[in-house]
Amino acid sequence: MSSAARVLVLDDDETIRVAVATALRADGFVAEAAPDGTDLAERLEAFRPDLVVLDWMMPGPSGIRLLPLVRSRSDAAVIMLTARDEVDDRLRGFAEGADDYVVKPFTMAELIARTSAVLRRRGRLPQTIEVADLVVDPDATTARRAGSSLDLTATEFRLLRLFAESRGRTLSKAQILTQVWGYDDYDPNLVEVHLSALRRKMEAYGPRLIHTVRGLGYRLSVTP
């Protein structure tokens, strides 16, 4: 990811809070997390987030009550994270100024994708990702190599997008499974099967870009 966008995560569930912050950092974001919004005004001033992931139901001021504070004290985008899935709840969230709404339970890949999409709409992330002659457009879900369109399945595109946004960094199979499939307990052979197909399509138009890092995982880069 070319820009280190800053994301503040507020969620009283420690497991979710730590997992989201960890996944965001692994994807190249600068992430800070807190269990509630008691010192939100100070955090907004000190951390200056580009986006806030805000849990609706927290002890003390709820996320929906904190949303106007975010809007008044910063220009950060807001993604509401909640188990409340009623239409009226969604409409209220958007009416209060939320940019997007992610319902629990969710996959980490979905949250990362929505975070990136919101930041791109706000001009905080590039619209396309370019590595050598590879161009990936996350919003249009298209990819080109040496000017030619790559005919990718949905899973192959998610895999390529993950590598493009994490370019230069080595990703383990567990990280890839979590980001692309949403869980890390699938058969690791899933990664090899889909990666092999993706490489075959990419290498029809140029040299290898996704390299195996022995004993560690895989990395997208111009050089091995």
Coordinates of C-alpha atoms in Angstrom, one line a residue:
M1 CA 0.0 0.0 0.0
S2 CA 1.6 3.2 -1.1
S3 CA 0.1 5.5 1.6
A4 CA 0.1 4.7 5.3
A5 CA -3.5 5.6 6.0
R6 CA -4.3 5.9 9.7
V7 CA -7.1 3.9 11.2
L8 CA -8.5 4.1 14.7
V9 CA -10.4 1.1 15.9
L10 CA -12.9 1.4 18.8
D11 CA -14.5 -1.8 20.0
D12 CA -15.0 -3.1 23.6
D13 CA -14.6 -6.8 22.5
E14 CA -10.8 -7.3 22.9
T15 CA -10.7 -10.3 20.5
I16 CA -12.3 -8.3 17.7
R17 CA -10.3 -5.1 18.5
V18 CA -6.9 -6.8 18.5
A19 CA -7.8 -8.9 15.4
V20 CA -8.9 -5.9 13.4
A21 CA -5.9 -3.8 14.4
T22 CA -3.5 -6.6 13.6
A23 CA -5.1 -7.2 10.2
L24 CA -5.0 -3.5 9.3
R25 CA -1.3 -3.3 10.2
A26 CA -0.6 -6.5 8.2
D27 CA -2.3 -4.8 5.3
G28 CA -0.1 -1.7 5.5
F29 CA -2.2 0.7 7.6
V30 CA -1.2 2.5 10.7
A31 CA -3.7 1.3 13.3
E32 CA -4.5 2.3 16.9
A33 CA -7.2 0.6 19.0
A34 CA -9.1 1.4 22.2
P35 CA -12.0 -0.3 24.1
D36 CA -14.2 2.7 24.3
G37 CA -14.6 6.4 23.4
T38 CA -14.0 8.0 26.8
D39 CA -10.9 9.9 25.4
L40 CA -12.0 10.0 21.8
A41 CA -11.5 13.7 21.4
E42 CA -7.9 13.5 22.6
R43 CA -7.2 10.5 20.3
L44 CA -8.6 12.3 17.3
E45 CA -6.3 15.2 18.0
A46 CA -3.2 13.2 18.7
F47 CA -3.6 10.3 16.2
R48 CA -5.4 12.2 13.4
P49 CA -7.0 9.1 11.8
D50 CA -8.1 9.0 8.2
L51 CA -10.8 6.5 9.2
V52 CA -12.5 5.3 12.4
V53 CA -13.9 1.8 12.8
L54 CA -16.6 2.4 15.3
D55 CA -18.4 -0.3 17.3
W56 CA -22.1 0.7 17.7
M57 CA -22.6 -0.9 21.2
M58 CA -19.8 0.0 23.7
P59 CA -19.8 0.7 27.4
G60 CA -20.2 4.4 28.1
P61 CA -21.0 6.5 25.0
S62 CA -22.2 4.2 22.3
G63 CA -20.7 4.3 18.8
I64 CA -23.7 6.0 17.3
R65 CA -23.5 8.7 20.0
L66 CA -19.7 9.1 19.3
L67 CA -20.3 9.5 15.6
P68 CA -21.2 13.2 15.8
L69 CA -18.0 13.8 17.8
V70 CA -15.9 12.3 15.1
R71 CA -17.7 14.4 12.5
S72 CA -17.2 17.6 14.5
R73 CA -13.6 17.1 15.6
S74 CA -12.1 15.5 12.4
D75 CA -12.5 14.8 8.7
A76 CA -12.0 11.0 9.3
A77 CA -14.3 8.6 7.5
V78 CA -16.3 6.3 9.7
I79 CA -17.2 2.6 9.3
M80 CA -19.8 1.4 11.8
L81 CA -19.1 -2.1 13.1
T82 CA -22.1 -3.7 14.7
A83 CA -24.4 -6.7 15.2
R84 CA -27.4 -4.4 14.5
D85 CA -28.6 -5.3 11.0
E86 CA -32.1 -3.8 10.9
V87 CA -32.8 -1.4 8.0
D88 CA -33.7 1.4 10.5
D89 CA -30.3 1.0 12.3
R90 CA -28.4 1.2 9.0
L91 CA -30.4 4.3 8.0
R92 CA -29.7 5.9 11.3
G93 CA -26.0 5.2 11.0
F94 CA -25.9 6.8 7.5
A95 CA -28.0 9.7 8.7
E96 CA -25.5 10.4 11.5
G97 CA -22.7 10.5 8.9
A98 CA -21.3 6.9 8.7
D99 CA -19.5 6.2 5.4
D100 CA -20.1 2.4 5.5
Y101 CA -21.6 -0.3 7.7
V102 CA -20.1 -3.7 8.5
V103 CA -22.3 -6.2 10.3
K104 CA -21.0 -8.8 12.8
P105 CA -20.0 -11.5 12.2
F106 CA -17.8 -10.4 9.4
T107 CA -14.7 -11.6 7.5
M108 CA -11.5 -9.6 7.9
A109 CA -11.2 -9.6 4.1
E110 CA -14.5 -7.7 3.8
L111 CA -13.6 -5.2 6.5
I112 CA -10.2 -4.5 4.9
A113 CA -11.8 -4.2 1.4
R114 CA -14.4 -1.8 2.7
T115 CA -11.8 0.2 4.6
S116 CA -9.7 0.6 1.4
A117 CA -12.8 1.4 -0.7
V118 CA -13.9 4.2 1.6
L119 CA -10.4 5.7 1.8
R120 CA -10.1 5.6 -2.0
R121 CA -13.5 7.4 -2.4
R122 CA -12.1 10.1 -0.1
G123 CA -8.9 10.3 -2.0
R124 CA -6.7 8.9 0.8
L125 CA -5.6 5.9 -1.3
P126 CA -4.8 5.6 -5.0
Q127 CA -7.5 4.4 -7.3
T128 CA -5.3 1.8 -8.9
I129 CA -2.3 -0.1 -7.7
E130 CA 0.7 -0.4 -10.1
V131 CA 3.6 -2.8 -9.9
A132 CA 5.8 -2.8 -13.0
D133 CA 3.4 -3.6 -15.9
L134 CA 0.7 -4.9 -13.6
V135 CA -2.3 -2.6 -12.9
V136 CA -4.9 -3.6 -10.3
D137 CA -8.1 -1.6 -9.9
P138 CA -9.8 -2.7 -6.7
D139 CA -13.0 -0.7 -7.2
A140 CA -13.6 -1.9 -10.7
T141 CA -12.3 -5.4 -9.8
T142 CA -10.1 -5.5 -12.9
A143 CA -6.5 -6.2 -13.5
R144 CA -4.2 -5.7 -16.5
R145 CA -0.7 -7.0 -17.3
A146 CA 1.4 -5.4 -20.1
G147 CA -1.8 -3.7 -21.3
S148 CA -3.8 -7.0 -21.5
S149 CA -6.8 -7.7 -19.3
L150 CA -6.4 -10.7 -17.0
D151 CA -9.4 -13.0 -16.9
L152 CA -9.5 -13.8 -13.2
T153 CA -12.0 -15.6 -11.0
A154 CA -13.4 -13.7 -8.0
T155 CA -11.0 -15.6 -5.7
E156 CA -8.0 -15.0 -8.0
F157 CA -8.8 -11.3 -8.0
R158 CA -9.0 -11.1 -4.2
L159 CA -5.7 -13.0 -4.0
L160 CA -4.0 -10.6 -6.5
R161 CA -5.5 -7.6 -4.8
L162 CA -4.1 -8.7 -1.5
F163 CA -0.6 -9.2 -3.0
A164 CA -0.8 -5.9 -4.8
E165 CA -1.8 -3.9 -1.7
S166 CA 0.9 -5.8 0.3
R167 CA 3.6 -5.5 -2.4
G168 CA 7.1 -6.0 -1.2
R169 CA 6.0 -7.8 2.0
T170 CA 6.0 -11.5 2.5
L171 CA 2.6 -13.0 3.3
S172 CA 2.3 -16.4 5.1
K173 CA -0.3 -18.9 4.0
A174 CA -2.2 -18.2 7.3
Q175 CA -2.3 -14.5 6.5
I176 CA -3.5 -15.2 2.9
L177 CA -6.2 -17.6 4.1
T178 CA -7.4 -15.1 6.7
Q179 CA -7.4 -12.1 4.3
V180 CA -8.8 -13.9 1.2
W181 CA -11.1 -16.6 2.7
G182 CA -11.8 -15.1 6.1
Y183 CA -10.4 -18.0 8.1
D184 CA -7.0 -19.5 8.8
D185 CA -8.2 -23.1 9.4
Y186 CA -8.8 -24.0 5.7
D187 CA -6.6 -26.4 3.9
P188 CA -3.4 -24.5 3.1
N189 CA -3.4 -26.2 -0.3
L190 CA -6.2 -23.8 -1.3
V191 CA -3.5 -21.1 -1.4
E192 CA -1.2 -23.2 -3.7
V193 CA -4.0 -24.2 -6.0
H194 CA -5.4 -20.7 -6.6
L195 CA -1.9 -19.1 -6.6
S196 CA -0.8 -21.5 -9.3
A197 CA -3.7 -20.6 -11.5
L198 CA -3.2 -16.8 -10.9
R199 CA 0.5 -17.1 -11.7
R200 CA -0.2 -19.0 -14.9
K201 CA -2.5 -16.2 -16.1
M202 CA -0.1 -13.4 -15.1
E203 CA 2.9 -15.0 -16.6
A204 CA 1.3 -15.4 -20.0
Y205 CA 2.1 -11.7 -20.3
G206 CA 5.4 -11.3 -18.5
P207 CA 7.9 -12.6 -16.0
R208 CA 7.0 -13.8 -12.6
L209 CA 5.9 -11.2 -10.1
I210 CA 4.6 -13.4 -7.2
H211 CA 7.6 -15.1 -5.7
T212 CA 7.9 -17.9 -3.2
V213 CA 9.9 -17.0 -0.1
R214 CA 11.1 -20.4 1.1
G215 CA 9.8 -21.3 4.5
L216 CA 7.9 -18.0 4.9
G217 CA 5.3 -17.6 2.2
Y218 CA 4.9 -15.4 -0.9
R219 CA 5.7 -11.9 -2.0
L220 CA 4.7 -9.7 -5.0
S221 CA 7.7 -7.8 -6.2
V222 CA 9.6 -7.1 -9.4
T223 CA 12.7 -9.0 -8.2
P224 CA 12.7 -12.3 -6.3

